[in-house]
């Protein structure tokens, strides 16, 4: 019987070592996804509906609030007239809209928790926009970007 107890203790220690050191259980991660819908709005404008979907895939709670992080959405216009083979990022172009997605009381991401923050932006018909969602906590950041042509 002492051998079984010793083996159980060693197995428990190995599991804890794997979870916290090798598996990174103390690390945080949120999966971000940006999805869009374009709806009619005015004669020469459209309502760009931006869904910022966030999910905590880790088996731990994650608490993010304004004291230790930020959660923002940025929409920029893509400049016209770029030459072939030009490169741009979602940080280039004129700022059309920015939105703080962090609630006043922050987010508590429980294990497997999912959220869908929705923001509408009025944009000119035919515009190409760059969308960036950024969730930061301390010095770490998760970013989801997307380019969309508004028809």
mmCIF file with all atom_site columns, C-alpha atoms in Angstrom:
data_model
loop_
_atom_site.group_PDB
_atom_site.id
_atom_site.type_symbol
_atom_site.label_atom_id
_atom_site.label_alt_id
_atom_site.label_comp_id
_atom_site.label_asym_id
_atom_site.label_entity_id
_atom_site.label_seq_id
_atom_site.pdbx_PDB_ins_code
_atom_site.Cartn_x
_atom_site.Cartn_y
_atom_site.Cartn_z
_atom_site.occupancy
_atom_site.B_iso_or_equiv
_atom_site.pdbx_formal_charge
_atom_site.auth_seq_id
_atom_site.auth_comp_id
_atom_site.auth_asym_id
_atom_site.auth_atom_id
_atom_site.pdbx_PDB_model_num
ATOM 1   C CA . UNK A 1 1   ? 0.000   0.000  0.000   1.00 0.00 ? 1   UNK A CA 1
ATOM 2   C CA . UNK A 1 2   ? 2.832   2.521  0.660   1.00 0.00 ? 2   UNK A CA 1
ATOM 3   C CA . UNK A 1 3   ? 4.039   1.909  -2.897  1.00 0.00 ? 3   UNK A CA 1
ATOM 4   C CA . UNK A 1 4   ? 0.613   2.887  -4.301  1.00 0.00 ? 4   UNK A CA 1
ATOM 5   C CA . UNK A 1 5   ? 0.556   6.088  -2.219  1.00 0.00 ? 5   UNK A CA 1
ATOM 6   C CA . UNK A 1 6   ? 4.072   6.967  -3.384  1.00 0.00 ? 6   UNK A CA 1
ATOM 7   C CA . UNK A 1 7   ? 3.162   6.377  -7.031  1.00 0.00 ? 7   UNK A CA 1
ATOM 8   C CA . UNK A 1 8   ? -0.007  8.459  -6.648  1.00 0.00 ? 8   UNK A CA 1
ATOM 9   C CA . UNK A 1 9   ? 2.008   11.304 -5.124  1.00 0.00 ? 9   UNK A CA 1
ATOM 10  C CA . UNK A 1 10  ? 4.572   11.166 -7.918  1.00 0.00 ? 10  UNK A CA 1
ATOM 11  C CA . UNK A 1 11  ? 1.823   11.088 -10.561 1.00 0.00 ? 11  UNK A CA 1
ATOM 12  C CA . UNK A 1 12  ? 0.117   14.104 -8.953  1.00 0.00 ? 12  UNK A CA 1
ATOM 13  C CA . UNK A 1 13  ? 3.396   15.995 -8.843  1.00 0.00 ? 13  UNK A CA 1
ATOM 14  C CA . UNK A 1 14  ? 4.123   15.190 -12.493 1.00 0.00 ? 14  UNK A CA 1
ATOM 15  C CA . UNK A 1 15  ? 0.620   16.336 -13.484 1.00 0.00 ? 15  UNK A CA 1
ATOM 16  C CA . UNK A 1 16  ? 1.030   19.640 -11.578 1.00 0.00 ? 16  UNK A CA 1
ATOM 17  C CA . UNK A 1 17  ? 4.482   20.197 -13.129 1.00 0.00 ? 17  UNK A CA 1
ATOM 18  C CA . UNK A 1 18  ? 3.059   19.591 -16.597 1.00 0.00 ? 18  UNK A CA 1
ATOM 19  C CA . UNK A 1 19  ? 0.060   21.897 -16.065 1.00 0.00 ? 19  UNK A CA 1
ATOM 20  C CA . UNK A 1 20  ? 1.923   24.857 -14.582 1.00 0.00 ? 20  UNK A CA 1
ATOM 21  C CA . UNK A 1 21  ? 5.386   24.702 -16.123 1.00 0.00 ? 21  UNK A CA 1
ATOM 22  C CA . UNK A 1 22  ? 5.183   22.814 -19.399 1.00 0.00 ? 22  UNK A CA 1
ATOM 23  C CA . UNK A 1 23  ? 1.523   23.483 -20.198 1.00 0.00 ? 23  UNK A CA 1
ATOM 24  C CA . UNK A 1 24  ? 1.650   27.151 -19.201 1.00 0.00 ? 24  UNK A CA 1
ATOM 25  C CA . UNK A 1 25  ? -1.451  27.042 -17.005 1.00 0.00 ? 25  UNK A CA 1
ATOM 26  C CA . UNK A 1 26  ? -0.405  30.310 -15.395 1.00 0.00 ? 26  UNK A CA 1
ATOM 27  C CA . UNK A 1 27  ? -0.244  32.017 -18.848 1.00 0.00 ? 27  UNK A CA 1
ATOM 28  C CA . UNK A 1 28  ? -3.240  33.777 -20.367 1.00 0.00 ? 28  UNK A CA 1
ATOM 29  C CA . UNK A 1 29  ? -4.675  33.543 -23.860 1.00 0.00 ? 29  UNK A CA 1
ATOM 30  C CA . UNK A 1 30  ? -7.812  34.835 -25.524 1.00 0.00 ? 30  UNK A CA 1
ATOM 31  C CA . UNK A 1 31  ? -8.713  33.903 -29.081 1.00 0.00 ? 31  UNK A CA 1
ATOM 32  C CA . UNK A 1 32  ? -9.970  36.921 -31.033 1.00 0.00 ? 32  UNK A CA 1
ATOM 33  C CA . UNK A 1 33  ? -11.883 36.877 -34.297 1.00 0.00 ? 33  UNK A CA 1
ATOM 34  C CA . UNK A 1 34  ? -13.218 39.771 -36.356 1.00 0.00 ? 34  UNK A CA 1
ATOM 35  C CA . UNK A 1 35  ? -16.292 39.183 -38.528 1.00 0.00 ? 35  UNK A CA 1
ATOM 36  C CA . UNK A 1 36  ? -18.261 41.780 -40.493 1.00 0.00 ? 36  UNK A CA 1
ATOM 37  C CA . UNK A 1 37  ? -21.637 42.397 -42.075 1.00 0.00 ? 37  UNK A CA 1
ATOM 38  C CA . UNK A 1 38  ? -22.463 45.261 -44.445 1.00 0.00 ? 38  UNK A CA 1
ATOM 39  C CA . UNK A 1 39  ? -25.986 46.677 -44.358 1.00 0.00 ? 39  UNK A CA 1
ATOM 40  C CA . UNK A 1 40  ? -27.631 49.411 -46.425 1.00 0.00 ? 40  UNK A CA 1
ATOM 41  C CA . UNK A 1 41  ? -27.735 52.745 -44.636 1.00 0.00 ? 41  UNK A CA 1
ATOM 42  C CA . UNK A 1 42  ? -27.886 55.835 -46.848 1.00 0.00 ? 42  UNK A CA 1
ATOM 43  C CA . UNK A 1 43  ? -27.615 56.632 -50.539 1.00 0.00 ? 43  UNK A CA 1
ATOM 44  C CA . UNK A 1 44  ? -23.802 56.688 -50.495 1.00 0.00 ? 44  UNK A CA 1
ATOM 45  C CA . UNK A 1 45  ? -23.116 55.062 -47.118 1.00 0.00 ? 45  UNK A CA 1
ATOM 46  C CA . UNK A 1 46  ? -23.262 51.618 -45.556 1.00 0.00 ? 46  UNK A CA 1
ATOM 47  C CA . UNK A 1 47  ? -23.469 50.354 -41.998 1.00 0.00 ? 47  UNK A CA 1
ATOM 48  C CA . UNK A 1 48  ? -20.409 48.202 -41.374 1.00 0.00 ? 48  UNK A CA 1
ATOM 49  C CA . UNK A 1 49  ? -21.274 45.882 -38.477 1.00 0.00 ? 49  UNK A CA 1
ATOM 50  C CA . UNK A 1 50  ? -18.136 44.586 -36.776 1.00 0.00 ? 50  UNK A CA 1
ATOM 51  C CA . UNK A 1 51  ? -18.321 41.530 -34.500 1.00 0.00 ? 51  UNK A CA 1
ATOM 52  C CA . UNK A 1 52  ? -15.319 41.096 -32.221 1.00 0.00 ? 52  UNK A CA 1
ATOM 53  C CA . UNK A 1 53  ? -15.591 37.561 -30.897 1.00 0.00 ? 53  UNK A CA 1
ATOM 54  C CA . UNK A 1 54  ? -13.414 36.596 -27.960 1.00 0.00 ? 54  UNK A CA 1
ATOM 55  C CA . UNK A 1 55  ? -12.981 33.206 -26.322 1.00 0.00 ? 55  UNK A CA 1
ATOM 56  C CA . UNK A 1 56  ? -10.916 31.966 -23.381 1.00 0.00 ? 56  UNK A CA 1
ATOM 57  C CA . UNK A 1 57  ? -9.653  28.520 -24.476 1.00 0.00 ? 57  UNK A CA 1
ATOM 58  C CA . UNK A 1 58  ? -7.693  27.954 -21.264 1.00 0.00 ? 58  UNK A CA 1
ATOM 59  C CA . UNK A 1 59  ? -8.929  26.021 -18.215 1.00 0.00 ? 59  UNK A CA 1
ATOM 60  C CA . UNK A 1 60  ? -8.308  29.059 -15.969 1.00 0.00 ? 60  UNK A CA 1
ATOM 61  C CA . UNK A 1 61  ? -10.155 32.301 -15.271 1.00 0.00 ? 61  UNK A CA 1
ATOM 62  C CA . UNK A 1 62  ? -8.821  35.498 -16.813 1.00 0.00 ? 62  UNK A CA 1
ATOM 63  C CA . UNK A 1 63  ? -9.693  38.859 -15.304 1.00 0.00 ? 63  UNK A CA 1
ATOM 64  C CA . UNK A 1 64  ? -8.988  41.897 -17.498 1.00 0.00 ? 64  UNK A CA 1
ATOM 65  C CA . UNK A 1 65  ? -10.030 45.414 -16.541 1.00 0.00 ? 65  UNK A CA 1
ATOM 66  C CA . UNK A 1 66  ? -8.914  48.979 -17.164 1.00 0.00 ? 66  UNK A CA 1
ATOM 67  C CA . UNK A 1 67  ? -6.315  48.790 -14.405 1.00 0.00 ? 67  UNK A CA 1
ATOM 68  C CA . UNK A 1 68  ? -4.380  45.949 -16.044 1.00 0.00 ? 68  UNK A CA 1
ATOM 69  C CA . UNK A 1 69  ? -5.367  46.010 -19.724 1.00 0.00 ? 69  UNK A CA 1
ATOM 70  C CA . UNK A 1 70  ? -7.308  47.421 -22.638 1.00 0.00 ? 70  UNK A CA 1
ATOM 71  C CA . UNK A 1 71  ? -9.648  46.198 -25.369 1.00 0.00 ? 71  UNK A CA 1
ATOM 72  C CA . UNK A 1 72  ? -10.016 48.431 -28.432 1.00 0.00 ? 72  UNK A CA 1
ATOM 73  C CA . UNK A 1 73  ? -11.432 48.352 -31.937 1.00 0.00 ? 73  UNK A CA 1
ATOM 74  C CA . UNK A 1 74  ? -9.957  50.557 -34.655 1.00 0.00 ? 74  UNK A CA 1
ATOM 75  C CA . UNK A 1 75  ? -11.278 51.120 -38.185 1.00 0.00 ? 75  UNK A CA 1
ATOM 76  C CA . UNK A 1 76  ? -9.084  52.886 -40.753 1.00 0.00 ? 76  UNK A CA 1
ATOM 77  C CA . UNK A 1 77  ? -9.572  53.671 -44.430 1.00 0.00 ? 77  UNK A CA 1
ATOM 78  C CA . UNK A 1 78  ? -7.193  52.020 -46.846 1.00 0.00 ? 78  UNK A CA 1
ATOM 79  C CA . UNK A 1 79  ? -5.580  54.708 -49.027 1.00 0.00 ? 79  UNK A CA 1
ATOM 80  C CA . UNK A 1 80  ? -6.591  54.822 -52.690 1.00 0.00 ? 80  UNK A CA 1
ATOM 81  C CA . UNK A 1 81  ? -4.067  54.812 -55.499 1.00 0.00 ? 81  UNK A CA 1
ATOM 82  C CA . UNK A 1 82  ? -1.467  52.474 -54.041 1.00 0.00 ? 82  UNK A CA 1
ATOM 83  C CA . UNK A 1 83  ? 0.902   51.039 -56.610 1.00 0.00 ? 83  UNK A CA 1
ATOM 84  C CA . UNK A 1 84  ? 1.013   47.299 -57.341 1.00 0.00 ? 84  UNK A CA 1
ATOM 85  C CA . UNK A 1 85  ? 3.089   45.311 -54.820 1.00 0.00 ? 85  UNK A CA 1
ATOM 86  C CA . UNK A 1 86  ? 2.531   47.976 -52.125 1.00 0.00 ? 86  UNK A CA 1
ATOM 87  C CA . UNK A 1 87  ? 2.066   46.676 -48.625 1.00 0.00 ? 87  UNK A CA 1
ATOM 88  C CA . UNK A 1 88  ? -0.055  48.131 -45.874 1.00 0.00 ? 88  UNK A CA 1
ATOM 89  C CA . UNK A 1 89  ? -0.993  47.169 -42.353 1.00 0.00 ? 89  UNK A CA 1
ATOM 90  C CA . UNK A 1 90  ? -4.131  47.826 -40.353 1.00 0.00 ? 90  UNK A CA 1
ATOM 91  C CA . UNK A 1 91  ? -2.252  50.691 -38.685 1.00 0.00 ? 91  UNK A CA 1
ATOM 92  C CA . UNK A 1 92  ? -1.944  52.583 -42.007 1.00 0.00 ? 92  UNK A CA 1
ATOM 93  C CA . UNK A 1 93  ? -4.577  54.926 -43.418 1.00 0.00 ? 93  UNK A CA 1
ATOM 94  C CA . UNK A 1 94  ? -6.868  57.570 -41.978 1.00 0.00 ? 94  UNK A CA 1
ATOM 95  C CA . UNK A 1 95  ? -8.623  56.794 -38.723 1.00 0.00 ? 95  UNK A CA 1
ATOM 96  C CA . UNK A 1 96  ? -12.386 56.423 -39.280 1.00 0.00 ? 96  UNK A CA 1
ATOM 97  C CA . UNK A 1 97  ? -13.459 55.156 -35.880 1.00 0.00 ? 97  UNK A CA 1
ATOM 98  C CA . UNK A 1 98  ? -12.117 53.825 -32.617 1.00 0.00 ? 98  UNK A CA 1
ATOM 99  C CA . UNK A 1 99  ? -14.041 52.223 -29.788 1.00 0.00 ? 99  UNK A CA 1
ATOM 100 C CA . UNK A 1 100 ? -13.092 51.130 -26.286 1.00 0.00 ? 100 UNK A CA 1
ATOM 101 C CA . UNK A 1 101 ? -14.630 47.667 -25.892 1.00 0.00 ? 101 UNK A CA 1
ATOM 102 C CA . UNK A 1 102 ? -13.654 47.262 -22.234 1.00 0.00 ? 102 UNK A CA 1
ATOM 103 C CA . UNK A 1 103 ? -16.721 47.462 -19.968 1.00 0.00 ? 103 UNK A CA 1
ATOM 104 C CA . UNK A 1 104 ? -16.413 49.680 -16.893 1.00 0.00 ? 104 UNK A CA 1
ATOM 105 C CA . UNK A 1 105 ? -16.202 46.606 -14.649 1.00 0.00 ? 105 UNK A CA 1
ATOM 106 C CA . UNK A 1 106 ? -13.890 44.724 -17.058 1.00 0.00 ? 106 UNK A CA 1
ATOM 107 C CA . UNK A 1 107 ? -14.142 41.192 -18.371 1.00 0.00 ? 107 UNK A CA 1
ATOM 108 C CA . UNK A 1 108 ? -14.014 37.987 -16.405 1.00 0.00 ? 108 UNK A CA 1
ATOM 109 C CA . UNK A 1 109 ? -13.224 35.259 -18.915 1.00 0.00 ? 109 UNK A CA 1
ATOM 110 C CA . UNK A 1 110 ? -14.236 31.983 -17.321 1.00 0.00 ? 110 UNK A CA 1
ATOM 111 C CA . UNK A 1 111 ? -12.860 28.788 -18.895 1.00 0.00 ? 111 UNK A CA 1
ATOM 112 C CA . UNK A 1 112 ? -14.399 28.413 -22.386 1.00 0.00 ? 112 UNK A CA 1
ATOM 113 C CA . UNK A 1 113 ? -16.257 31.737 -22.012 1.00 0.00 ? 113 UNK A CA 1
ATOM 114 C CA . UNK A 1 114 ? -17.199 33.428 -25.292 1.00 0.00 ? 114 UNK A CA 1
ATOM 115 C CA . UNK A 1 115 ? -18.185 37.041 -25.952 1.00 0.00 ? 115 UNK A CA 1
ATOM 116 C CA . UNK A 1 116 ? -19.361 38.883 -29.067 1.00 0.00 ? 116 UNK A CA 1
ATOM 117 C CA . UNK A 1 117 ? -18.908 42.650 -28.950 1.00 0.00 ? 117 UNK A CA 1
ATOM 118 C CA . UNK A 1 118 ? -20.741 44.392 -31.800 1.00 0.00 ? 118 UNK A CA 1
ATOM 119 C CA . UNK A 1 119 ? -19.972 47.885 -33.121 1.00 0.00 ? 119 UNK A CA 1
ATOM 120 C CA . UNK A 1 120 ? -21.530 49.667 -36.095 1.00 0.00 ? 120 UNK A CA 1
ATOM 121 C CA . UNK A 1 121 ? -19.564 52.147 -38.213 1.00 0.00 ? 121 UNK A CA 1
ATOM 122 C CA . UNK A 1 122 ? -21.022 54.264 -41.019 1.00 0.00 ? 122 UNK A CA 1
ATOM 123 C CA . UNK A 1 123 ? -18.654 54.180 -44.015 1.00 0.00 ? 123 UNK A CA 1
ATOM 124 C CA . UNK A 1 124 ? -18.834 55.398 -47.610 1.00 0.00 ? 124 UNK A CA 1
ATOM 125 C CA . UNK A 1 125 ? -19.989 52.884 -50.208 1.00 0.00 ? 125 UNK A CA 1
ATOM 126 C CA . UNK A 1 126 ? -17.025 51.415 -52.067 1.00 0.00 ? 126 UNK A CA 1
ATOM 127 C CA . UNK A 1 127 ? -14.527 52.093 -49.284 1.00 0.00 ? 127 UNK A CA 1
ATOM 128 C CA . UNK A 1 128 ? -11.920 49.537 -48.278 1.00 0.00 ? 128 UNK A CA 1
ATOM 129 C CA . UNK A 1 129 ? -11.255 49.547 -44.545 1.00 0.00 ? 129 UNK A CA 1
ATOM 130 C CA . UNK A 1 130 ? -8.758  47.952 -42.189 1.00 0.00 ? 130 UNK A CA 1
ATOM 131 C CA . UNK A 1 131 ? -10.193 46.665 -38.911 1.00 0.00 ? 131 UNK A CA 1
ATOM 132 C CA . UNK A 1 132 ? -8.082  45.869 -35.866 1.00 0.00 ? 132 UNK A CA 1
ATOM 133 C CA . UNK A 1 133 ? -9.203  44.484 -32.498 1.00 0.00 ? 133 UNK A CA 1
ATOM 134 C CA . UNK A 1 134 ? -6.594  44.525 -29.705 1.00 0.00 ? 134 UNK A CA 1
ATOM 135 C CA . UNK A 1 135 ? -6.833  42.985 -26.259 1.00 0.00 ? 135 UNK A CA 1
ATOM 136 C CA . UNK A 1 136 ? -3.883  43.703 -23.979 1.00 0.00 ? 136 UNK A CA 1
ATOM 137 C CA . UNK A 1 137 ? -3.052  42.615 -20.478 1.00 0.00 ? 137 UNK A CA 1
ATOM 138 C CA . UNK A 1 138 ? 0.163   43.894 -18.989 1.00 0.00 ? 138 UNK A CA 1
ATOM 139 C CA . UNK A 1 139 ? 2.877   43.699 -21.642 1.00 0.00 ? 139 UNK A CA 1
ATOM 140 C CA . UNK A 1 140 ? 1.096   40.999 -23.673 1.00 0.00 ? 140 UNK A CA 1
ATOM 141 C CA . UNK A 1 141 ? -1.333  41.627 -26.507 1.00 0.00 ? 141 UNK A CA 1
ATOM 142 C CA . UNK A 1 142 ? -3.645  39.616 -28.760 1.00 0.00 ? 142 UNK A CA 1
ATOM 143 C CA . UNK A 1 143 ? -4.645  41.160 -32.098 1.00 0.00 ? 143 UNK A CA 1
ATOM 144 C CA . UNK A 1 144 ? -7.162  40.223 -34.788 1.00 0.00 ? 144 UNK A CA 1
ATOM 145 C CA . UNK A 1 145 ? -7.115  42.136 -38.085 1.00 0.00 ? 145 UNK A CA 1
ATOM 146 C CA . UNK A 1 146 ? -9.253  42.163 -41.190 1.00 0.00 ? 146 UNK A CA 1
ATOM 147 C CA . UNK A 1 147 ? -9.550  44.114 -44.443 1.00 0.00 ? 147 UNK A CA 1
ATOM 148 C CA . UNK A 1 148 ? -13.060 44.641 -45.860 1.00 0.00 ? 148 UNK A CA 1
ATOM 149 C CA . UNK A 1 149 ? -14.411 46.174 -49.061 1.00 0.00 ? 149 UNK A CA 1
ATOM 150 C CA . UNK A 1 150 ? -17.754 47.874 -48.336 1.00 0.00 ? 150 UNK A CA 1
ATOM 151 C CA . UNK A 1 151 ? -20.141 47.376 -51.278 1.00 0.00 ? 151 UNK A CA 1
#
